[in-house]
Coordinates of C-alpha atoms in Angstrom, one line a residue:
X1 CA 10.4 -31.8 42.7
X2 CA 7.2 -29.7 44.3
X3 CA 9.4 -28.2 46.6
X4 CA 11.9 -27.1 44.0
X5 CA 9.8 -25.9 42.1
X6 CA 7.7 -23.2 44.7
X7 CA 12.1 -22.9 45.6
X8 CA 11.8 -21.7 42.5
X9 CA 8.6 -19.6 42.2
X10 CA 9.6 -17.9 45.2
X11 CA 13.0 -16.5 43.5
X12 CA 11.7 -15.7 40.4
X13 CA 9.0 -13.2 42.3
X14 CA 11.9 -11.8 44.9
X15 CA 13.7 -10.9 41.6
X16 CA 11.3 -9.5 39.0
X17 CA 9.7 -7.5 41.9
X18 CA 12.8 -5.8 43.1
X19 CA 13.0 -2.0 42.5
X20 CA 16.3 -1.1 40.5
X21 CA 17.1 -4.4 39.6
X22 CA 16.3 -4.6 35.5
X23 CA 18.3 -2.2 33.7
X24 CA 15.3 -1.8 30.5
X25 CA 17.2 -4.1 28.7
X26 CA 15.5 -5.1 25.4
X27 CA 16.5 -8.7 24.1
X28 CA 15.5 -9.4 20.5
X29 CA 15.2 -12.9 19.0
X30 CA 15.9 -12.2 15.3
X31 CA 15.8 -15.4 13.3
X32 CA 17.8 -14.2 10.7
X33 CA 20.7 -14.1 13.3
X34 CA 20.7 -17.0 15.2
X35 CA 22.8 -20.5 15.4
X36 CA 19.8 -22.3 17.3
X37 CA 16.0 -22.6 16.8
X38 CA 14.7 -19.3 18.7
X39 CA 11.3 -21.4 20.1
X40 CA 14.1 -23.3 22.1
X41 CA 15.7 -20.5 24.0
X42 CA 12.9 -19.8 26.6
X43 CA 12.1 -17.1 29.3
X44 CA 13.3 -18.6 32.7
X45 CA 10.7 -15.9 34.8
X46 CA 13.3 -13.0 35.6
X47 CA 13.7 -10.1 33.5
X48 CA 17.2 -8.8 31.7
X49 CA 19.4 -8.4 34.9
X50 CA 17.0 -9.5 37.1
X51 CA 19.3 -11.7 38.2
X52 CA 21.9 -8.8 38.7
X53 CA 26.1 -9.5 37.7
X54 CA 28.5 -8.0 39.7
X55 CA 29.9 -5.3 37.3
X56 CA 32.4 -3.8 40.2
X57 CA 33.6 -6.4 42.1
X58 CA 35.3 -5.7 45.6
X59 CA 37.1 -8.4 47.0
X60 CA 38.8 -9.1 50.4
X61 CA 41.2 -11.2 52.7
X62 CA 41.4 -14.5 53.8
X63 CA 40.9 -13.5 57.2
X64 CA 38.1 -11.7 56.4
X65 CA 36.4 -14.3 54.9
X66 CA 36.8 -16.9 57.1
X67 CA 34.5 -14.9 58.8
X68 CA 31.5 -16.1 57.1
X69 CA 32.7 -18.6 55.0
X70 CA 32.5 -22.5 56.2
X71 CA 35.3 -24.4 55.3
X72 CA 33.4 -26.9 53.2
X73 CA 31.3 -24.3 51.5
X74 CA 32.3 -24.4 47.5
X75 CA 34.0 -21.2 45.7
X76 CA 35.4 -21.0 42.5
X77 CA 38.7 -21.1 42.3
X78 CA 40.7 -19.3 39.7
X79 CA 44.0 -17.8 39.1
X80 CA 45.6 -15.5 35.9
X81 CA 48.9 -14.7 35.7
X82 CA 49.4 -15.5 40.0
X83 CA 46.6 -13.3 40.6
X84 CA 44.6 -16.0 42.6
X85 CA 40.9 -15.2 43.7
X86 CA 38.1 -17.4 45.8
X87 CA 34.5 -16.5 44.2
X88 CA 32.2 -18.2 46.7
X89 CA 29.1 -19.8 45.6
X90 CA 26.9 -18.5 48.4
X91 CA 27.5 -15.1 46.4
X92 CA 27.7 -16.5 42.2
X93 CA 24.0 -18.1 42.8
X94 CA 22.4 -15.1 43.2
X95 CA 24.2 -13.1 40.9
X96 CA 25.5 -15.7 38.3
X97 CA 28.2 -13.3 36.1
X98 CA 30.6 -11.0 37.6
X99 CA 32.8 -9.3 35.2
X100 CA 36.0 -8.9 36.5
X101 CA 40.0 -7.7 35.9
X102 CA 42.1 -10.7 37.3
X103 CA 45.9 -10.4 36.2
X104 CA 45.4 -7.4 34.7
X105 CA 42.7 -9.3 32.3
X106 CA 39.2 -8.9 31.5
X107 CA 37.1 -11.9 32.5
X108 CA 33.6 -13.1 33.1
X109 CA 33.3 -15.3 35.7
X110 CA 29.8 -17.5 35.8
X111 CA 27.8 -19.9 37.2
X112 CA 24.7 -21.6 36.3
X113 CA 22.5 -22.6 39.1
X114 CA 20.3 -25.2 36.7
X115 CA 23.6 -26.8 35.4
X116 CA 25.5 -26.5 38.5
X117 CA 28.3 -25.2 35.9
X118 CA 31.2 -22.2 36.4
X119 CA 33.3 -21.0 33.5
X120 CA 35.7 -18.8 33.3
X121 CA 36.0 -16.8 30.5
X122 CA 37.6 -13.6 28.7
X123 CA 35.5 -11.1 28.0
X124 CA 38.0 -10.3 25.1
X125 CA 37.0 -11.3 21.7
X126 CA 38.9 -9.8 18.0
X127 CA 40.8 -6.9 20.3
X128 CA 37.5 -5.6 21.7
X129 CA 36.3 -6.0 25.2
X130 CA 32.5 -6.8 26.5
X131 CA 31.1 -6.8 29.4
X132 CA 28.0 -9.6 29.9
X133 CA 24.8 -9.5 32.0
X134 CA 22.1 -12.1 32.8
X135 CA 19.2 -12.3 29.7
X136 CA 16.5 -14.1 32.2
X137 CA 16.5 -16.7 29.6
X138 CA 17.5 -20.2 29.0
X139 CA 19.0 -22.1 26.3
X140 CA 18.7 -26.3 27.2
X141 CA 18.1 -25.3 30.7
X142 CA 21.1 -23.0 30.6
X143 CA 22.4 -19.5 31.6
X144 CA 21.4 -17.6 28.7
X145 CA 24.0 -14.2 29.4
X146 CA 24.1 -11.3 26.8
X147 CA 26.6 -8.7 25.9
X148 CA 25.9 -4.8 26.6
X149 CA 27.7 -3.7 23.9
X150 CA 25.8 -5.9 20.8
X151 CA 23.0 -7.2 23.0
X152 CA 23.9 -11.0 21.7
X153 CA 22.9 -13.9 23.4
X154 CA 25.5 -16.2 24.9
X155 CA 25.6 -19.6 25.9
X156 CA 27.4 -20.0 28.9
X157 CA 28.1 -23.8 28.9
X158 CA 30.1 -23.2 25.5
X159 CA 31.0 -19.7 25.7
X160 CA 29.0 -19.1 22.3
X161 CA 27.0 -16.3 20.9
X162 CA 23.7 -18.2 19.5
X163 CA 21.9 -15.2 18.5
X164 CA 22.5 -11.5 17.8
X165 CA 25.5 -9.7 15.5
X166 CA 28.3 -11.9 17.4
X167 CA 26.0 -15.2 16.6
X168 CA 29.0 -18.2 16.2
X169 CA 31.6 -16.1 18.3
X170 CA 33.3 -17.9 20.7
X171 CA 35.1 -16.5 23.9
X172 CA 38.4 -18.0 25.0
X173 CA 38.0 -20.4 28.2
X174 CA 40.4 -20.2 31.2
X175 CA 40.9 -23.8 33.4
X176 CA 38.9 -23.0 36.7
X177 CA 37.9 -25.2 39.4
X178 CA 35.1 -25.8 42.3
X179 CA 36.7 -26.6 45.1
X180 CA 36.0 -26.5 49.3
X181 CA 36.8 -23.0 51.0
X182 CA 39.0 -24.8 53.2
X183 CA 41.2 -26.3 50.4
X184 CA 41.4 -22.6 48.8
X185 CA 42.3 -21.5 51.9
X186 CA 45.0 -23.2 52.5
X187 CA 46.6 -23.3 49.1
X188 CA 46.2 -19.4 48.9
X189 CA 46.5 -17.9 51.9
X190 CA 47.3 -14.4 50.5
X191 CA 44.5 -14.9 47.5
X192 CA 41.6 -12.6 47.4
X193 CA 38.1 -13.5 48.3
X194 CA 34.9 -12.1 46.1
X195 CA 32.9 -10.0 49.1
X196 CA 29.2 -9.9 49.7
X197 CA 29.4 -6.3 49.4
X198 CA 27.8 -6.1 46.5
X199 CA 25.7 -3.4 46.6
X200 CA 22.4 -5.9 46.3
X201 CA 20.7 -7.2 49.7
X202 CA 20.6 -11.1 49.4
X203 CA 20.8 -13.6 51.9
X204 CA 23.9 -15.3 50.9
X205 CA 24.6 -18.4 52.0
X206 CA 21.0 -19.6 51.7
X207 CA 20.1 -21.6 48.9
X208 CA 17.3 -20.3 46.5
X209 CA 17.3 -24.0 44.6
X210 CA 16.5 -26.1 48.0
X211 CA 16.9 -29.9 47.1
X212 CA 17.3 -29.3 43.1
X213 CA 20.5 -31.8 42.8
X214 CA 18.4 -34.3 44.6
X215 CA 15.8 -35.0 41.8
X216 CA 16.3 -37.8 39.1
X217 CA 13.3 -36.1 37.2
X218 CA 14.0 -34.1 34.2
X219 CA 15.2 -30.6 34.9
X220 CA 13.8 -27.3 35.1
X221 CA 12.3 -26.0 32.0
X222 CA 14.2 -28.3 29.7
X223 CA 12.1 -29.9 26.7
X224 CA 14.7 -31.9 25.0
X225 CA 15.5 -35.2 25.3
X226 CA 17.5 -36.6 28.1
X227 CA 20.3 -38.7 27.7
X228 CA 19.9 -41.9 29.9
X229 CA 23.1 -43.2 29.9
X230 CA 23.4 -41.3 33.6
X231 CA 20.9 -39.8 35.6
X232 CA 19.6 -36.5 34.9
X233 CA 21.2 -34.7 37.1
X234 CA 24.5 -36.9 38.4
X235 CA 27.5 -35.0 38.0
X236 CA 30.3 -34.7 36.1
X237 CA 33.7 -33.8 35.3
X238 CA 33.6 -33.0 31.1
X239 CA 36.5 -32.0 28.7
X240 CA 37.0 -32.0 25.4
X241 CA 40.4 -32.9 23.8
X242 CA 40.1 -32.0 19.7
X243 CA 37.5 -33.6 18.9
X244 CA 36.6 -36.1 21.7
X245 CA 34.5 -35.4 24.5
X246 CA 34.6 -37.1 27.7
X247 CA 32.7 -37.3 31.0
X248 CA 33.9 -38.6 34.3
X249 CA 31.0 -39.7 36.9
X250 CA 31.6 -37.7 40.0
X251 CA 30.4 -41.0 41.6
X252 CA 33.2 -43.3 39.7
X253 CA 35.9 -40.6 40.9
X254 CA 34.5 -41.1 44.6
X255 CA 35.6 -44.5 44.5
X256 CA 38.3 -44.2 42.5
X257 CA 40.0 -41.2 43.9
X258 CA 42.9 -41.3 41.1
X259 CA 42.1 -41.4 37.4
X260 CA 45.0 -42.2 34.9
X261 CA 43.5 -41.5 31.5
X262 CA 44.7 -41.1 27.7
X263 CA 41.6 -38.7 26.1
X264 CA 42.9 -38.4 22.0
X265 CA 46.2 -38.8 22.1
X266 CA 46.3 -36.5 25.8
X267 CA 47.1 -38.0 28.7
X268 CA 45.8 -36.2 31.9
X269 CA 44.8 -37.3 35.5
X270 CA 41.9 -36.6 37.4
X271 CA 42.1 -35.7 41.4
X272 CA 39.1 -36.6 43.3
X273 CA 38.5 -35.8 46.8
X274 CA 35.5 -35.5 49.5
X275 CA 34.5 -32.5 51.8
X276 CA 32.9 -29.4 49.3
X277 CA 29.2 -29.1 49.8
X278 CA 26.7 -29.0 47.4
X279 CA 25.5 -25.4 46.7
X280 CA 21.9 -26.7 45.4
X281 CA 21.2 -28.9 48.3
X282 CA 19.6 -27.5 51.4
X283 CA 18.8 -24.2 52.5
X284 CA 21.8 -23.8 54.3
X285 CA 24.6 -23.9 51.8
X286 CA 27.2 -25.0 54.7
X287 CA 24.9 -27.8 55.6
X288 CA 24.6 -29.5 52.1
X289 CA 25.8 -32.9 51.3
X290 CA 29.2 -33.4 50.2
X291 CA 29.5 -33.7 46.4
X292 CA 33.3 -33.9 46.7
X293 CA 35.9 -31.5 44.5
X294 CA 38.0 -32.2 41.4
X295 CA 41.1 -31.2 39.3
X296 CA 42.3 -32.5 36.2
X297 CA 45.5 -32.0 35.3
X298 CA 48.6 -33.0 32.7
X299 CA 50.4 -35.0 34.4
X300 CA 53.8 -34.1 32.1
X301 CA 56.1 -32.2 34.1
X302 CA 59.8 -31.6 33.6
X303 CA 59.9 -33.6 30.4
X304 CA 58.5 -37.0 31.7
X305 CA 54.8 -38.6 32.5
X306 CA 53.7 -38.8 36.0
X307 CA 51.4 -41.4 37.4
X308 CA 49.6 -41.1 40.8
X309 CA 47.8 -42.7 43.1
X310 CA 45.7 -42.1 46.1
X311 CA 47.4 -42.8 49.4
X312 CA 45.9 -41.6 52.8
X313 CA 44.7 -38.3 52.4
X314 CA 47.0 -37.1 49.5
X315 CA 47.7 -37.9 46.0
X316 CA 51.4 -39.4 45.4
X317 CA 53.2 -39.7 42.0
X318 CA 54.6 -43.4 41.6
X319 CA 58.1 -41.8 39.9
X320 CA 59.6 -39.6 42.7
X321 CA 57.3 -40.2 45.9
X322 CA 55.7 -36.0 46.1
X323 CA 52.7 -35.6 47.5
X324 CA 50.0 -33.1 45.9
X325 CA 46.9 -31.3 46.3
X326 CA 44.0 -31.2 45.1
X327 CA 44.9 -28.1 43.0
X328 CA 47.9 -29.6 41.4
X329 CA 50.3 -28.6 43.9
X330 CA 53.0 -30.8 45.3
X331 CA 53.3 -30.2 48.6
X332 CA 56.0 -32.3 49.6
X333 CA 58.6 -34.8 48.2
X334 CA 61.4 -34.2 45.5
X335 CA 58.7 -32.4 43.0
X336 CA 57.7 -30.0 45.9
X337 CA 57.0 -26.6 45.0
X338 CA 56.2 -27.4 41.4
X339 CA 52.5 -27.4 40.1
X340 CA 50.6 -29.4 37.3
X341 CA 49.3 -27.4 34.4
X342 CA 45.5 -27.4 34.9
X343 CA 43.3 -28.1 32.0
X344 CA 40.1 -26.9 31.2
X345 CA 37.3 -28.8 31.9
X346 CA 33.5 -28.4 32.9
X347 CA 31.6 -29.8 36.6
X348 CA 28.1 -30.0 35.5
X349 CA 25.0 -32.5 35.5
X350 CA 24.9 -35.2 32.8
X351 CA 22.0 -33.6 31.0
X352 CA 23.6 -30.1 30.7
X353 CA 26.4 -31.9 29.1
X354 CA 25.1 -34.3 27.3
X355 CA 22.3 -31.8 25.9
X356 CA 25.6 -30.1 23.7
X357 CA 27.9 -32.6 23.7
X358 CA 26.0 -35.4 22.8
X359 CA 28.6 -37.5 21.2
X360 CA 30.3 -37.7 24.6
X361 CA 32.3 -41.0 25.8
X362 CA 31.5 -41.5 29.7
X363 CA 34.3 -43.2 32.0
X364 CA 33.2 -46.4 33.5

């Protein structure tokens, strides 16, 4: 935890000290407008953009890439209307936002380092379009963003304004996933890939958050109280179906592989597999332990129910023999070609989860 937390000392002085880098963004905290108790959203050290978002993305091919980019390093994969993109950790931890056109749509992609959580989301909401940057603040330990336009506060792990003009607004959520550059690679070989020409110097591919999944403690600058059904920080894969939330233990699925569920009246399946690295582990992203990657899908296709099972290196549905991906893709067999329809669903740690969602079933 020591060591975390001078990790952590050491980013937030690199960041408030760096010329250019705050935009004299003022934040105000107006009681009168807010969905949460203001004393609980709390200054994580940097300043408004401190943590600067990419606001003019360039992006780049797989070849190039694969330059820098190990194949079991994680990136966030996401695709709109077959416009399919890699955003690779290594750059998202120091930026956390980038707002971004994919299929011709505006999004926000982010990640929160303290929740190890990426959403996707449309930067849409009632016909008019915003455009988010980092506050500096946290809400429950997580990435507190803000819109330019109003100068609300978001929460990123539900996609709600909690404070501001917008306070209750909720953007719309696209199904992304983590998954290993190698996977990504493979499954997208014509995709584009978020550069690290950003127009910021940072050392990407090092970790500023050395060993923070590796604590069972309670997490950085969170006061409330922890859920101990799970560790602190154990992941998870979350979704919410209507009005049921469920959590699957990243360490169930490891075992387990294959997960055949019925969540409210939805059935779904759950892909797990090994070989994506942890992007909060050691210094060297690449060098991380493996956390493994997940999808979870609807596993209706064509009119009928599929169930699968893990065989070898490959997930195989029991009704016509096709092999898939981890991305939902069959790759071979009768179905191949076809894809599962992804839904959306959250990898986080148990306490970011279970901090908003406390109502939450966990899969044994």
């Amino acid at each position: 935890m020591k060591r975390f937390i001078a990790c952590i000392a050491g980013l937030t002085m690199l960041l408030a000290g760096s010329v250019g880098l705050s935009r004299g963004v003022e934040l105000k905290l107006d009681p009168r407008k807010a969905l949460v108790p203001i004393e609980e959203i709390m200054s994580g050290g940097p300043p408004p953009d401190g943590i600067p978002p990419i606001d003019r993305p360039r992006f780049i091919s797989v070849k190039e890439a694969d330059k820098w980019l190990k194949d079991r390093e994680p990136v966030i994969a996401f695709q709109l209307q077959g416009d399919h993109r890699a955003y690779p950790l290594q750059v998202l931890t120091w930026h956390e936002i980038v707002n971004d056109l994919v299929g011709g749509k505006p999004v926000a992609i982010t990640f929160c380092p303290l929740c190890a959580s990426a959403l996707v989301f449309s930067r849409e909401y009632k016909g008019k379009e915003y455009d988010f940057g980092t506050s500096g603040m946290l809400y429950k330990s997580n990435l507190v963003m803000y819109d330019r336009q109003t100068k609300s506060l978001w929460a990123q792990i539900t996609g709600q304004a909690i404070v501001g003009d917008l306070a209750g607004a909720k953007l719309k959520q696209y199904p992304a996933a983590i998954v290993s550059w190698g996977q990504w690679k493979k499954a997208y070989p014509q995709g584009k890939v978020l550069s690290r020409q950003t127009g910021y110097r940072r050392p990407y591919g090092r970790n500023p958050y050395v060993g923070y999944d590796r604590i069972d403690k309670p997490p950085f600058l969170f006061r409330g109280k922890l859920d101990g059904r799970l560790l602190p920080m154990e992941r998870v894969a979350a979704i919410r179906l209507g009005k049921v939330y469920k959590a699957y233990p990243f360490r169930v699925l490891a075992k387990k592989r294959v997960v055949n569920d019925l969540v409210n009246g939805q059935p779904l399946v759950v892909f797990y597999t090994p070989g994506t690295a942890s992007a909060l582990d050691e210094a060297e992203i690449a060098a991380s332990k493996d956390v493994g990657a997940l999808g979870i899908f609807d596993p209706r296709l064509e009119g009928r129910r599929l169930t699968f099972r893990r065989l070898r290196d490959v997930f195989v549905d029991e009704q016509t023999g096709s092999s898939w991906d981890i991305l939902g893709r069959a790759k071979n067999g009768p179905l191949k070609g076809k894809a599962l329809a992804r839904l959306t669903y959250l990898d986080t740690f148990w306490f970011a989860w279970a901090a908003f969602q406390p109502e939450t079933i966990i899969f044994r």
